[in-house]
Amino acid sequence: MISDLLTEAEHKMDQAVDHVATEFSTIRTGRANPQLLHRIHVEYYGSPTPLQQLASISVPEPRLLVVQPFDKSTVSDVERAIQQADLGLNPTNDGMVIRIAFPPLTEERRKDLIKVVRNMAEDGRVSVRNVRRHAKTDMEALHGEISDDDIRRGEDELQKLTDRFIERIDEILGNKEEELLEV
């Protein structure tokens, strides 16, 4: 029973870490990253459609993204959606493709982005701790069915699991901060 609770908690903690990593990938650094455009939806025949379903996204140079819509009639719609996404980027189109140049980040903007990333990491840590709290409550609910020693061992194992996942979030945070400070 406790091993099932630990397995479930590990799975949920892993999902929390994956979510943090996904959120980090949407933060703009000085480099072009196609992940930035994954949250953008384009109005296509009256319904919002993810950009990656309407266009191919490539990175020909470190500071340039090229978005090539499959349907040439959607170029202006795609460009408008990128502008409205408020990413701080100015797309330009030549009728066939959309080019997005990434200007270098200022020192002040880098510090702001680091604050945002740290808040995202803290949200991830809170999620992991919430999973721990729920699992611990479930373990304590088994009080009459299994021995107190087994519950205590399970809680110790749960704490080790929590520490491991929080360490992973801190490691991802360190990598992202390093990436943001890179000039």
PDB file of C-alpha atoms in Angstrom:
ATOM      1  CA  MET A   1       0.000   0.000   0.000  1.00  0.00           C
ATOM      2  CA  ILE A   2       2.737   2.440   0.939  1.00  0.00           C
ATOM      3  CA  SER A   3       4.749   1.503  -2.141  1.00  0.00           C
ATOM      4  CA  ASP A   4       1.699   2.340  -4.286  1.00  0.00           C
ATOM      5  CA  LEU A   5       1.409   5.734  -2.605  1.00  0.00           C
ATOM      6  CA  LEU A   6       5.127   6.371  -3.137  1.00  0.00           C
ATOM      7  CA  THR A   7       4.909   5.373  -6.805  1.00  0.00           C
ATOM      8  CA  GLU A   8       1.954   7.677  -7.353  1.00  0.00           C
ATOM      9  CA  ALA A   9       3.697  10.533  -5.527  1.00  0.00           C
ATOM     10  CA  GLU A  10       6.849  10.024  -7.610  1.00  0.00           C
ATOM     11  CA  HIS A  11       4.810  10.164 -10.807  1.00  0.00           C
ATOM     12  CA  LYS A  12       3.069  13.395  -9.760  1.00  0.00           C
ATOM     13  CA  MET A  13       6.355  14.988  -8.668  1.00  0.00           C
ATOM     14  CA  ASP A  14       7.898  14.045 -11.996  1.00  0.00           C
ATOM     15  CA  GLN A  15       4.995  15.757 -13.763  1.00  0.00           C
ATOM     16  CA  ALA A  16       5.571  18.893 -11.658  1.00  0.00           C
ATOM     17  CA  VAL A  17       9.257  18.975 -12.670  1.00  0.00           C
ATOM     18  CA  ASP A  18       8.327  18.455 -16.336  1.00  0.00           C
ATOM     19  CA  HIS A  19       5.848  21.324 -16.095  1.00  0.00           C
ATOM     20  CA  VAL A  20       8.536  23.632 -14.673  1.00  0.00           C
ATOM     21  CA  ALA A  21      10.918  22.658 -17.484  1.00  0.00           C
ATOM     22  CA  THR A  22       8.208  23.352 -20.073  1.00  0.00           C
ATOM     23  CA  GLU A  23       7.454  26.730 -18.519  1.00  0.00           C
ATOM     24  CA  PHE A  24      11.166  27.601 -18.551  1.00  0.00           C
ATOM     25  CA  SER A  25      11.370  26.836 -22.254  1.00  0.00           C
ATOM     26  CA  THR A  26       8.840  29.589 -22.952  1.00  0.00           C
ATOM     27  CA  ILE A  27      11.077  32.225 -21.357  1.00  0.00           C
ATOM     28  CA  ARG A  28      13.005  34.136 -23.976  1.00  0.00           C
ATOM     29  CA  THR A  29      16.780  34.174 -23.769  1.00  0.00           C
ATOM     30  CA  GLY A  30      19.174  35.868 -26.163  1.00  0.00           C
ATOM     31  CA  ARG A  31      18.904  32.852 -28.466  1.00  0.00           C
ATOM     32  CA  ALA A  32      16.164  31.905 -30.870  1.00  0.00           C
ATOM     33  CA  ASN A  33      14.137  29.001 -29.508  1.00  0.00           C
ATOM     34  CA  PRO A  34      11.141  27.511 -31.346  1.00  0.00           C
ATOM     35  CA  GLN A  35       9.611  26.559 -27.960  1.00  0.00           C
ATOM     36  CA  LEU A  36       8.698  30.232 -27.489  1.00  0.00           C
ATOM     37  CA  LEU A  37       6.031  29.929 -30.155  1.00  0.00           C
ATOM     38  CA  HIS A  38       4.378  26.745 -28.830  1.00  0.00           C
ATOM     39  CA  ARG A  39       1.748  28.615 -26.806  1.00  0.00           C
ATOM     40  CA  ILE A  40       0.678  30.773 -29.754  1.00  0.00           C
ATOM     41  CA  HIS A  41      -2.682  30.024 -31.345  1.00  0.00           C
ATOM     42  CA  VAL A  42      -3.725  31.448 -34.724  1.00  0.00           C
ATOM     43  CA  GLU A  43      -7.318  32.126 -35.796  1.00  0.00           C
ATOM     44  CA  TYR A  44      -7.666  29.703 -38.712  1.00  0.00           C
ATOM     45  CA  TYR A  45     -11.074  29.371 -40.355  1.00  0.00           C
ATOM     46  CA  GLY A  46     -12.739  30.644 -37.204  1.00  0.00           C
ATOM     47  CA  SER A  47     -11.055  28.394 -34.656  1.00  0.00           C
ATOM     48  CA  PRO A  48      -7.863  28.920 -32.643  1.00  0.00           C
ATOM     49  CA  THR A  49      -5.212  26.515 -33.964  1.00  0.00           C
ATOM     50  CA  PRO A  50      -1.729  25.937 -32.508  1.00  0.00           C
ATOM     51  CA  LEU A  51       0.940  27.623 -34.620  1.00  0.00           C
ATOM     52  CA  GLN A  52       2.994  24.436 -35.014  1.00  0.00           C
ATOM     53  CA  GLN A  53       0.021  22.826 -36.840  1.00  0.00           C
ATOM     54  CA  LEU A  54      -0.082  25.673 -39.365  1.00  0.00           C
ATOM     55  CA  ALA A  55       3.597  26.289 -40.039  1.00  0.00           C
ATOM     56  CA  SER A  56       7.094  24.887 -39.835  1.00  0.00           C
ATOM     57  CA  ILE A  57       9.429  26.682 -37.446  1.00  0.00           C
ATOM     58  CA  SER A  58      13.184  26.655 -38.016  1.00  0.00           C
ATOM     59  CA  VAL A  59      16.272  28.304 -36.530  1.00  0.00           C
ATOM     60  CA  PRO A  60      18.679  29.133 -39.381  1.00  0.00           C
ATOM     61  CA  GLU A  61      20.836  31.393 -37.161  1.00  0.00           C
ATOM     62  CA  PRO A  62      21.246  31.679 -33.377  1.00  0.00           C
ATOM     63  CA  ARG A  63      19.226  34.915 -33.233  1.00  0.00           C
ATOM     64  CA  LEU A  64      16.651  34.253 -35.957  1.00  0.00           C
ATOM     65  CA  LEU A  65      13.469  32.171 -36.149  1.00  0.00           C
ATOM     66  CA  VAL A  66      11.815  31.494 -39.486  1.00  0.00           C
ATOM     67  CA  VAL A  67       8.129  30.561 -39.541  1.00  0.00           C
ATOM     68  CA  GLN A  68       6.910  29.173 -42.851  1.00  0.00           C
ATOM     69  CA  PRO A  69       3.127  28.696 -42.989  1.00  0.00           C
ATOM     70  CA  PHE A  70       1.949  25.677 -44.974  1.00  0.00           C
ATOM     71  CA  ASP A  71      -0.880  27.781 -46.394  1.00  0.00           C
ATOM     72  CA  LYS A  72       0.478  31.053 -47.819  1.00  0.00           C
ATOM     73  CA  SER A  73      -2.862  32.816 -47.257  1.00  0.00           C
ATOM     74  CA  THR A  74      -2.326  32.593 -43.464  1.00  0.00           C
ATOM     75  CA  VAL A  75       0.973  34.515 -43.378  1.00  0.00           C
ATOM     76  CA  SER A  76      -0.645  37.750 -42.133  1.00  0.00           C
ATOM     77  CA  ASP A  77      -2.774  35.865 -39.557  1.00  0.00           C
ATOM     78  CA  VAL A  78       0.297  34.087 -38.202  1.00  0.00           C
ATOM     79  CA  GLU A  79       2.231  37.355 -38.042  1.00  0.00           C
ATOM     80  CA  ARG A  80      -0.635  39.055 -36.202  1.00  0.00           C
ATOM     81  CA  ALA A  81      -0.857  36.175 -33.678  1.00  0.00           C
ATOM     82  CA  ILE A  82       2.887  36.411 -32.964  1.00  0.00           C
ATOM     83  CA  GLN A  83       2.623  40.175 -32.408  1.00  0.00           C
ATOM     84  CA  GLN A  84      -0.384  39.768 -30.115  1.00  0.00           C
ATOM     85  CA  ALA A  85       1.405  37.090 -28.042  1.00  0.00           C
ATOM     86  CA  ASP A  86       3.368  39.922 -26.378  1.00  0.00           C
ATOM     87  CA  LEU A  87       6.742  38.184 -26.535  1.00  0.00           C
ATOM     88  CA  GLY A  88       8.600  41.426 -27.147  1.00  0.00           C
ATOM     89  CA  LEU A  89       9.419  40.333 -30.700  1.00  0.00           C
ATOM     90  CA  ASN A  90       8.772  42.054 -34.018  1.00  0.00           C
ATOM     91  CA  PRO A  91       8.027  39.594 -36.814  1.00  0.00           C
ATOM     92  CA  THR A  92       8.535  40.653 -40.426  1.00  0.00           C
ATOM     93  CA  ASN A  93       7.082  38.876 -43.431  1.00  0.00           C
ATOM     94  CA  ASP A  94       7.945  38.836 -47.101  1.00  0.00           C
ATOM     95  CA  GLY A  95       4.701  37.214 -48.238  1.00  0.00           C
ATOM     96  CA  MET A  96       6.138  33.687 -48.020  1.00  0.00           C
ATOM     97  CA  VAL A  97       7.844  33.364 -44.609  1.00  0.00           C
ATOM     98  CA  ILE A  98       7.915  35.247 -41.333  1.00  0.00           C
ATOM     99  CA  ARG A  99      11.286  36.129 -39.844  1.00  0.00           C
ATOM    100  CA  ILE A 100      11.653  36.894 -36.165  1.00  0.00           C
ATOM    101  CA  ALA A 101      14.937  38.504 -35.156  1.00  0.00           C
ATOM    102  CA  PHE A 102      15.926  38.263 -31.498  1.00  0.00           C
ATOM    103  CA  PRO A 103      17.535  41.445 -30.231  1.00  0.00           C
ATOM    104  CA  PRO A 104      20.145  41.011 -27.499  1.00  0.00           C
ATOM    105  CA  LEU A 105      18.690  41.262 -23.995  1.00  0.00           C
ATOM    106  CA  THR A 106      19.561  44.236 -21.833  1.00  0.00           C
ATOM    107  CA  GLU A 107      21.017  43.666 -18.379  1.00  0.00           C
ATOM    108  CA  GLU A 108      17.820  44.971 -16.763  1.00  0.00           C
ATOM    109  CA  ARG A 109      15.632  42.632 -18.863  1.00  0.00           C
ATOM    110  CA  ARG A 110      17.868  39.664 -17.942  1.00  0.00           C
ATOM    111  CA  LYS A 111      17.407  40.404 -14.230  1.00  0.00           C
ATOM    112  CA  ASP A 112      13.633  40.669 -14.689  1.00  0.00           C
ATOM    113  CA  LEU A 113      13.559  37.331 -16.507  1.00  0.00           C
ATOM    114  CA  ILE A 114      15.623  35.708 -13.755  1.00  0.00           C
ATOM    115  CA  LYS A 115      13.026  36.872 -11.209  1.00  0.00           C
ATOM    116  CA  VAL A 116      10.251  35.374 -13.345  1.00  0.00           C
ATOM    117  CA  VAL A 117      12.144  32.081 -13.660  1.00  0.00           C
ATOM    118  CA  ARG A 118      12.784  31.925  -9.911  1.00  0.00           C
ATOM    119  CA  ASN A 119       9.056  32.434  -9.248  1.00  0.00           C
ATOM    120  CA  MET A 120       8.251  29.600 -11.676  1.00  0.00           C
ATOM    121  CA  ALA A 121      10.759  27.363  -9.882  1.00  0.00           C
ATOM    122  CA  GLU A 122       9.207  28.211  -6.515  1.00  0.00           C
ATOM    123  CA  ASP A 123       5.777  27.309  -7.887  1.00  0.00           C
ATOM    124  CA  GLY A 124       7.246  23.967  -8.964  1.00  0.00           C
ATOM    125  CA  ARG A 125       8.723  23.374  -5.501  1.00  0.00           C
ATOM    126  CA  VAL A 126       5.342  24.171  -3.936  1.00  0.00           C
ATOM    127  CA  SER A 127       3.688  21.646  -6.266  1.00  0.00           C
ATOM    128  CA  VAL A 128       6.172  18.961  -5.223  1.00  0.00           C
ATOM    129  CA  ARG A 129       5.596  19.758  -1.546  1.00  0.00           C
ATOM    130  CA  ASN A 130       1.820  19.592  -2.052  1.00  0.00           C
ATOM    131  CA  VAL A 131       2.202  16.116  -3.538  1.00  0.00           C
ATOM    132  CA  ARG A 132       4.268  15.155  -0.479  1.00  0.00           C
ATOM    133  CA  ARG A 133       1.629  16.555   1.873  1.00  0.00           C
ATOM    134  CA  HIS A 134      -1.196  14.628   0.164  1.00  0.00           C
ATOM    135  CA  ALA A 135       0.800  11.388   0.120  1.00  0.00           C
ATOM    136  CA  LYS A 136       1.704  11.813   3.793  1.00  0.00           C
ATOM    137  CA  THR A 137      -1.955  12.362   4.672  1.00  0.00           C
ATOM    138  CA  ASP A 138      -2.870   9.201   2.757  1.00  0.00           C
ATOM    139  CA  MET A 139      -0.158   7.266   4.608  1.00  0.00           C
ATOM    140  CA  GLU A 140      -1.391   8.497   7.976  1.00  0.00           C
ATOM    141  CA  ALA A 141      -4.923   7.392   7.026  1.00  0.00           C
ATOM    142  CA  LEU A 142      -3.600   3.814   6.924  1.00  0.00           C
ATOM    143  CA  HIS A 143      -2.766   4.057  10.651  1.00  0.00           C
ATOM    144  CA  GLY A 144      -4.942   1.138  11.805  1.00  0.00           C
ATOM    145  CA  GLU A 145      -4.150  -1.126   8.854  1.00  0.00           C
ATOM    146  CA  ILE A 146      -0.341  -1.110   8.969  1.00  0.00           C
ATOM    147  CA  SER A 147       2.257  -0.566  11.679  1.00  0.00           C
ATOM    148  CA  ASP A 148       3.540   2.825  12.758  1.00  0.00           C
ATOM    149  CA  ASP A 149       7.079   1.761  11.809  1.00  0.00           C
ATOM    150  CA  ASP A 150       6.004   1.068   8.227  1.00  0.00           C
ATOM    151  CA  ILE A 151       4.280   4.449   8.072  1.00  0.00           C
ATOM    152  CA  ARG A 152       7.396   6.165   9.439  1.00  0.00           C
ATOM    153  CA  ARG A 153       9.614   4.364   6.891  1.00  0.00           C
ATOM    154  CA  GLY A 154       7.213   5.387   4.126  1.00  0.00           C
ATOM    155  CA  GLU A 155       7.313   9.012   5.264  1.00  0.00           C
ATOM    156  CA  ASP A 156      11.134   8.941   5.326  1.00  0.00           C
ATOM    157  CA  GLU A 157      11.133   7.525   1.789  1.00  0.00           C
ATOM    158  CA  LEU A 158       8.628  10.200   0.740  1.00  0.00           C
ATOM    159  CA  GLN A 159      10.894  12.929   2.139  1.00  0.00           C
ATOM    160  CA  LYS A 160      13.886  11.549   0.213  1.00  0.00           C
ATOM    161  CA  LEU A 161      11.767  11.541  -2.933  1.00  0.00           C
ATOM    162  CA  THR A 162      10.685  15.150  -2.311  1.00  0.00           C
ATOM    163  CA  ASP A 163      14.277  16.270  -1.748  1.00  0.00           C
ATOM    164  CA  ARG A 164      15.372  14.585  -4.986  1.00  0.00           C
ATOM    165  CA  PHE A 165      12.707  16.318  -7.074  1.00  0.00           C
ATOM    166  CA  ILE A 166      13.290  19.729  -5.492  1.00  0.00           C
ATOM    167  CA  GLU A 167      16.985  19.265  -6.261  1.00  0.00           C
ATOM    168  CA  ARG A 168      16.073  18.579  -9.914  1.00  0.00           C
ATOM    169  CA  ILE A 169      14.038  21.805 -10.047  1.00  0.00           C
ATOM    170  CA  ASP A 170      16.977  23.734  -8.554  1.00  0.00           C
ATOM    171  CA  GLU A 171      19.301  22.193 -11.147  1.00  0.00           C
ATOM    172  CA  ILE A 172      16.980  23.201 -14.011  1.00  0.00           C
ATOM    173  CA  LEU A 173      16.708  26.691 -12.488  1.00  0.00           C
ATOM    174  CA  GLY A 174      20.503  27.012 -12.323  1.00  0.00           C
ATOM    175  CA  ASN A 175      20.815  26.033 -15.987  1.00  0.00           C
ATOM    176  CA  LYS A 176      18.157  28.539 -17.030  1.00  0.00           C
ATOM    177  CA  GLU A 177      19.739  31.363 -15.005  1.00  0.00           C
ATOM    178  CA  GLU A 178      23.089  30.572 -16.602  1.00  0.00           C
ATOM    179  CA  GLU A 179      21.447  30.655 -20.036  1.00  0.00           C
ATOM    180  CA  LEU A 180      19.807  34.008 -19.285  1.00  0.00           C
ATOM    181  CA  LEU A 181      23.061  35.574 -18.071  1.00  0.00           C
ATOM    182  CA  GLU A 182      24.931  34.390 -21.162  1.00  0.00           C
ATOM    183  CA  VAL A 183      25.780  37.347 -23.365  1.00  0.00           C
TER     184      VAL A 183
END
